[in-house]
XYZ file of C-alpha atoms in Angstrom:
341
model
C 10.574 1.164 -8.942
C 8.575 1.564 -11.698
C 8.329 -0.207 -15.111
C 8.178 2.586 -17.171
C 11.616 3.530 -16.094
C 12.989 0.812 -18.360
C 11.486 2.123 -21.047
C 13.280 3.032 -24.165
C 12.548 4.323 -27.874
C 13.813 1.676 -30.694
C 13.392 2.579 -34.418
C 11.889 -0.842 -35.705
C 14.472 -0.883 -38.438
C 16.957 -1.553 -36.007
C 14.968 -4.878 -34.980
C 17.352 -7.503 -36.587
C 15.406 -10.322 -38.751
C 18.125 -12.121 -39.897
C 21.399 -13.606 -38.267
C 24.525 -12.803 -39.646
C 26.250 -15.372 -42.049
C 29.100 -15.543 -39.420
C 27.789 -15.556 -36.009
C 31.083 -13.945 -34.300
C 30.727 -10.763 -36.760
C 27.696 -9.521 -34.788
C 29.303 -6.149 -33.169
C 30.116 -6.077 -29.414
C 29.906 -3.104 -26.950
C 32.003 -3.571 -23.569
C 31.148 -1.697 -20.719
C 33.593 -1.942 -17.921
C 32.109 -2.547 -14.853
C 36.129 -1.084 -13.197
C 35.687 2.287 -15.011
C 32.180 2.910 -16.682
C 33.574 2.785 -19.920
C 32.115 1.799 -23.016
C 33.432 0.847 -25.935
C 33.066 -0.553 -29.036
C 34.137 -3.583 -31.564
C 33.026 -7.450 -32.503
C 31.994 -10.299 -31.090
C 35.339 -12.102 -32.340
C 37.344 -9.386 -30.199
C 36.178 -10.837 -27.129
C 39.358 -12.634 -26.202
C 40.867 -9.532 -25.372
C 38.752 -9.123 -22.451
C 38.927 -12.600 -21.147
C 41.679 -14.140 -19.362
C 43.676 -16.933 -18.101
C 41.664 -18.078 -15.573
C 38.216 -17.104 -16.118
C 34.790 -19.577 -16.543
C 32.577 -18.394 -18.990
C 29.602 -20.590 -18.115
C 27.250 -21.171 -21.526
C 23.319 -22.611 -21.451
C 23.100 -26.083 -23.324
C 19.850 -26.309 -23.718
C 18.397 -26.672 -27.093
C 15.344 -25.228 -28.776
C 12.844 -27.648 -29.693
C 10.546 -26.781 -33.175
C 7.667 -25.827 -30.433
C 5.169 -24.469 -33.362
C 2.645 -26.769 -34.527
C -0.415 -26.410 -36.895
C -3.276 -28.744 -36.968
C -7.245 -28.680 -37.156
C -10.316 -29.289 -34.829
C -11.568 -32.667 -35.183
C -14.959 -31.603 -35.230
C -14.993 -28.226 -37.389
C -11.653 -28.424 -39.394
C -11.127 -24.811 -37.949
C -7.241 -23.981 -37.914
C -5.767 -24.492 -34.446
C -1.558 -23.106 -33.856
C 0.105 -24.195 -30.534
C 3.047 -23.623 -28.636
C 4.322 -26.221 -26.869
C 5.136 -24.591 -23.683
C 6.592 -27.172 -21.024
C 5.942 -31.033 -20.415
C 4.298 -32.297 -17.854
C 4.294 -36.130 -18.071
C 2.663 -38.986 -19.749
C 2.658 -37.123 -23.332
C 0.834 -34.425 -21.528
C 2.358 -30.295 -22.486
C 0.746 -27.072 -20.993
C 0.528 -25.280 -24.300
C -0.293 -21.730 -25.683
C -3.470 -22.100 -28.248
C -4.344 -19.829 -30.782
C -7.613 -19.191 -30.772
C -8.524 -19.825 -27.367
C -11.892 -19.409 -27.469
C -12.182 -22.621 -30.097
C -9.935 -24.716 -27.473
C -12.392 -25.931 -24.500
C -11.286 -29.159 -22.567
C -12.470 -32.397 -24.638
C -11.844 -30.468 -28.615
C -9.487 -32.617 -30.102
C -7.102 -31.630 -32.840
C -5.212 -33.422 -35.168
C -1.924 -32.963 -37.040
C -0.448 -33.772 -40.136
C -2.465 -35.550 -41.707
C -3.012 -37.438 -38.192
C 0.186 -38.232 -37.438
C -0.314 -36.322 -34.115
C -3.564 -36.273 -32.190
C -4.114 -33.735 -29.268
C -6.519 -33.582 -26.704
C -7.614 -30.654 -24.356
C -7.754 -31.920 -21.030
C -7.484 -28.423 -19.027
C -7.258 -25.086 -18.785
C -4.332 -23.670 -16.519
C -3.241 -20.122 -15.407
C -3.082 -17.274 -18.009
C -5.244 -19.782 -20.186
C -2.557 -22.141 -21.274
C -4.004 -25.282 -22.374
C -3.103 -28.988 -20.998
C -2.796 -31.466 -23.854
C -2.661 -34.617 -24.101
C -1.329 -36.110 -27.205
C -1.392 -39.556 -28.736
C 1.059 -40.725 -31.567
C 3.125 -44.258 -32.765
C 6.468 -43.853 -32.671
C 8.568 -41.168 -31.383
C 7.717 -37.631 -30.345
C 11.051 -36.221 -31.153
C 11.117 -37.242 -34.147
C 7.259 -36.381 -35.416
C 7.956 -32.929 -33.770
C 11.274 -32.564 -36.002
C 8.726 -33.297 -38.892
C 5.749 -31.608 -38.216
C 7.012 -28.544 -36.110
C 8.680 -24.992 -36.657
C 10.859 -23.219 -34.859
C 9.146 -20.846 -32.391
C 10.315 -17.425 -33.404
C 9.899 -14.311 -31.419
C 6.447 -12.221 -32.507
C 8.851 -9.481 -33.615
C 10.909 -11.245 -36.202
C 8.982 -11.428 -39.274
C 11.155 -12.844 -41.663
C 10.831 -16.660 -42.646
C 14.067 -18.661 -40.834
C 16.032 -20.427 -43.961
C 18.018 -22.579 -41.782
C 16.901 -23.971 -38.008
C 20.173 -24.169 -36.980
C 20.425 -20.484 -36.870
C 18.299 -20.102 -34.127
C 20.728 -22.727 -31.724
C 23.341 -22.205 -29.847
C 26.703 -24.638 -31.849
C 26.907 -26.660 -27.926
C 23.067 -26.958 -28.084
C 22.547 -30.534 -26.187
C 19.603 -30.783 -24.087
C 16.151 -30.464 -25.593
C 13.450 -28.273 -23.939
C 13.430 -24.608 -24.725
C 10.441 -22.762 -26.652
C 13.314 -20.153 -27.143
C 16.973 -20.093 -27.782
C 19.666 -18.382 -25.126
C 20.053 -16.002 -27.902
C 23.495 -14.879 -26.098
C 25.006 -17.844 -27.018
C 24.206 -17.752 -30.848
C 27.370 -15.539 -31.386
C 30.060 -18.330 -30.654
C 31.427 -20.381 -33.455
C 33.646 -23.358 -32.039
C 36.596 -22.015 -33.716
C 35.810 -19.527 -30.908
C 34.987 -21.289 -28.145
C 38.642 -23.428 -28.948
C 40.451 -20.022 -29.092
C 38.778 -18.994 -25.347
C 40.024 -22.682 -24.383
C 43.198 -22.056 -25.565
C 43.370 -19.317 -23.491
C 43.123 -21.192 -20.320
C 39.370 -20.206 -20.000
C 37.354 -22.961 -18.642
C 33.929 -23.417 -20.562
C 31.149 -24.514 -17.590
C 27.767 -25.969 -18.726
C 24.605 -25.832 -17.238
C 21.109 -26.314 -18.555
C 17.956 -24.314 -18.180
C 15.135 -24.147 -20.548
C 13.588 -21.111 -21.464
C 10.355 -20.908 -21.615
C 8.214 -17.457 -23.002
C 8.002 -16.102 -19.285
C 11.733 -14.609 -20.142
C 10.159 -12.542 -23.025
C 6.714 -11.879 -21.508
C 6.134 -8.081 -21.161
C 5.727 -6.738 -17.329
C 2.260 -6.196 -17.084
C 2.103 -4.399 -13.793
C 3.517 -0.600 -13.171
C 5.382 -1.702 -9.855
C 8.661 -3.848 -10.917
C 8.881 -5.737 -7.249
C 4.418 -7.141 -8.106
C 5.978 -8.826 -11.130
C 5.258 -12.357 -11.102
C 8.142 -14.524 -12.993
C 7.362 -17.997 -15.033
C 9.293 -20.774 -13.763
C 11.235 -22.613 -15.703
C 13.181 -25.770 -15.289
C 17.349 -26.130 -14.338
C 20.282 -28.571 -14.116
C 23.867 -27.621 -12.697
C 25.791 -31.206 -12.896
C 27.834 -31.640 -10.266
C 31.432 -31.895 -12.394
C 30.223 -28.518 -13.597
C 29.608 -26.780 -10.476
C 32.869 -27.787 -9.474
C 34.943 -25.870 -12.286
C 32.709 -22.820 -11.373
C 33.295 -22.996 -7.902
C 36.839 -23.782 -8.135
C 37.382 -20.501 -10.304
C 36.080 -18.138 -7.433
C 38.291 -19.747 -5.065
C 41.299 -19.230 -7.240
C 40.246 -15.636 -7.820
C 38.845 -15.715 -11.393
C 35.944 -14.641 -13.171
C 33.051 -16.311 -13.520
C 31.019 -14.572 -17.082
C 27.719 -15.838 -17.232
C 26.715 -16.252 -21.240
C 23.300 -14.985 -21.300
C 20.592 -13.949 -18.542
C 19.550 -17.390 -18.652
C 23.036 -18.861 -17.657
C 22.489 -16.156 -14.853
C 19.502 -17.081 -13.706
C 20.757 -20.782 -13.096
C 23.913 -19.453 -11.245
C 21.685 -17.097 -8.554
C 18.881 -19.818 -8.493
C 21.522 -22.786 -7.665
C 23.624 -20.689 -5.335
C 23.666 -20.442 -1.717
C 24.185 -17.320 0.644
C 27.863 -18.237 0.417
C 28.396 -17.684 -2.816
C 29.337 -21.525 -3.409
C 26.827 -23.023 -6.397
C 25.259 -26.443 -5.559
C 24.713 -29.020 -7.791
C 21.178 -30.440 -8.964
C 18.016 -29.267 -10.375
C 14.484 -28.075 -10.001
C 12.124 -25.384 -11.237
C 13.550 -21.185 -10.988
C 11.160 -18.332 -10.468
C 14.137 -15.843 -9.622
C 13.048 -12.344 -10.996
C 17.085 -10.074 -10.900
C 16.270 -6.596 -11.079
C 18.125 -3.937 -9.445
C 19.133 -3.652 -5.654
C 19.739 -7.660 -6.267
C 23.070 -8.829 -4.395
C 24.562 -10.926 -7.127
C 25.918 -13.956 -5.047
C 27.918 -15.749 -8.200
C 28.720 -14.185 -11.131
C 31.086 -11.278 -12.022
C 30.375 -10.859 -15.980
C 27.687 -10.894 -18.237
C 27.302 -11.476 -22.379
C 23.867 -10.856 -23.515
C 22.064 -9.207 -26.112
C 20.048 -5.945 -26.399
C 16.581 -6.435 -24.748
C 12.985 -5.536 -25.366
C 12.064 -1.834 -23.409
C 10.140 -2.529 -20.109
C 11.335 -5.991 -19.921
C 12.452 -8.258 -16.983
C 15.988 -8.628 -18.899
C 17.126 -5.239 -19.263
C 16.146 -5.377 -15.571
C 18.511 -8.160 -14.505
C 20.971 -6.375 -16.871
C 20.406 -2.829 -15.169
C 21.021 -4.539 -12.004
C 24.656 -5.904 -12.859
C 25.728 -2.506 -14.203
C 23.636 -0.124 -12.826
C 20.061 1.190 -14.922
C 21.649 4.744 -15.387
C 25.072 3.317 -17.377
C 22.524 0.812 -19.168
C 19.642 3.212 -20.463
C 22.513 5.280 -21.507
C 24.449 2.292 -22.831
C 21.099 1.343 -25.101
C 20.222 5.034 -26.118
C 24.416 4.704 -27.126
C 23.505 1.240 -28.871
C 20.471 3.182 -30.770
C 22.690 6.026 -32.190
C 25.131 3.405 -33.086
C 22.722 1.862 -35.379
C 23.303 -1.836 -33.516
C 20.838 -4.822 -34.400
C 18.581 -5.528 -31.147
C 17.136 -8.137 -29.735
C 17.484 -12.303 -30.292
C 18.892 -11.998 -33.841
C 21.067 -8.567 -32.802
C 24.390 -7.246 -31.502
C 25.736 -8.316 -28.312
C 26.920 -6.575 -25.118
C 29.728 -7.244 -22.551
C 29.220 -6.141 -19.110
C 32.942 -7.094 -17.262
């Protein structure tokens, strides 16, 4: 299977920059998994394909401002970084920018030296270990000193942070939101409720890996990023309890759907606890958990439109997307959604 078979072309115009001022107004294409239908509507009109039941299963996790800007000790040079994941003591494996200034023992200092930072290492794919040193805590001087980490291909300055978090955004750790998830309003969550839906959380935080571009021509050489999990066990109980009463379990977002298949056994039962995920979905994957998908419209040649194209099949998606282009939709984390169920 070759990369290059998930390619697609994508006017840049159609590359949203914004979010809507409602989230639910984004536009929604459904395509039926029982008929290979698509169709077309809103994101609010998703209540008409749910039903009593169902679990839609939503990430919690919540982005933390991951972007910081500071200067070499020694040559005031300016230094960006991406904090990537934590490690302990105050230590984070970290993209730099430029590399070549960051050797193990520069230090860099932000704001004004509110934050210090110290490399200590150099990792695979030249991430940086850093150790940082500050009074107080980190949270908080992050909140103050940080930006939100922004994909490469939205240009546009962010006028409000919240925008880019889901409204049940809880756990802190992601360098990137479940964008999926940024369409709900909880006037719409309470109307799925309402329902008789059951709402399952679980937590996994995203780290760039998701949106890293497959490098290789052969899909199955593909090395994923792993990135860390938590399935509580009251929540693994709703899940499971929905497949054994015969509903649907809709995963909100590839990265809800990475948790499930990474936390389930053989069985199709999904355990409770945590740990790190490496689990790369692309097609001829069994999927052992979930029967639905929400999710947005992904980058060409990338390991989500593979898990996507292995739900519904990579024919009925390429032509779903080349649909989705004609259509004018917005793509990618700011863009229109779709509904595979």
């Amino acid at each position: 299977m070759k990369t290059s078979d998930f390619n697609y072309d994508l006017p840049q115009e159609l590359i949203a920059q914004d979010p809507l001022e409602d989230r639910s107004s984004s536009r929604l294409m459904h395509l039926s998994m029982e008929d290979g239908s698509v169709e077309h509507c809103h994101f609010k009109d998703i209540l008409k394909y749910l039903k009593k039941g169902d679990c839609l299963v939503i990430n919690d996790t919540k982005v933390i401002p991951a972007r910081l800007y500071g200067h070499k000790e020694d040559t005031g040079a300016v230094i960006e970084i991406l904090l990537l994941k934590r490690k302990e003591n105050d230590i984070w494996e970290c993209l730099v920018k430029p590399g070549k200034k960051a050797r193990p023992g520069a230090k860099i200092t932000f704001g004004n030296g509110i934050l210090t930072g110290e490399i200590i290492d150099i990792v695979e794919e030249g991430n940086r270990l850093i150790q940082f040193h500050y009074e107080g805590i980190f949270e908080e001087i992050l909140d103050q000193l940080g930006e939100m980490p922004l994909p490469p291909y939205i240009t546009h300055k962010l006028k409000d942070k919240n925008r880019y978090q889901t409204v049940y955004a809880k756990n802190e750790g992601s360098a990137a939101a479940p964008t999926a998830g940024l369409h709900f309003t909880k006037e719409l969550l309470e109307e799925v409720e309402k329902m008789g839906v059951k709402i399952a959380h679980v937590t996994l935080h995203v780290g760039l890996g998701t949106f890293r571009p497959v490098k290789v021509d052969d899909v199955e050489k593909h090395h994923m990023h792993s990135e860390f999990y938590v399935v509580e066990e009251d929540q693994a109980e709703i899940i499971n309890q929905t497949k054994k009463n015969g509903g649907r379990v809709i995963s909100v977002g590839t990265t809800s759907c990475r948790t499930l298949e990474s936390a389930s056994g053989e069985d199709g039962i999904l355990r409770a606890g945590s740990g790190w995920t490496e689990i790369f979905i692309y097609p001829g994957y069994k999927f052992k958990i979930i029967d639905g998908l929400i999710t947005n419209f992904h980058l060409p040649e990338s390991t989500l439109l593979m898990l996507v194209s292995a739900l519904a099949g990579k024919e009925y998606i390429m032509n779903a997307y080349e649909e989705a282009v004609k259509e004018r939709y917005r793509f990618f984390s700011f863009g229109d959604a779709m509904l595979i169920l």
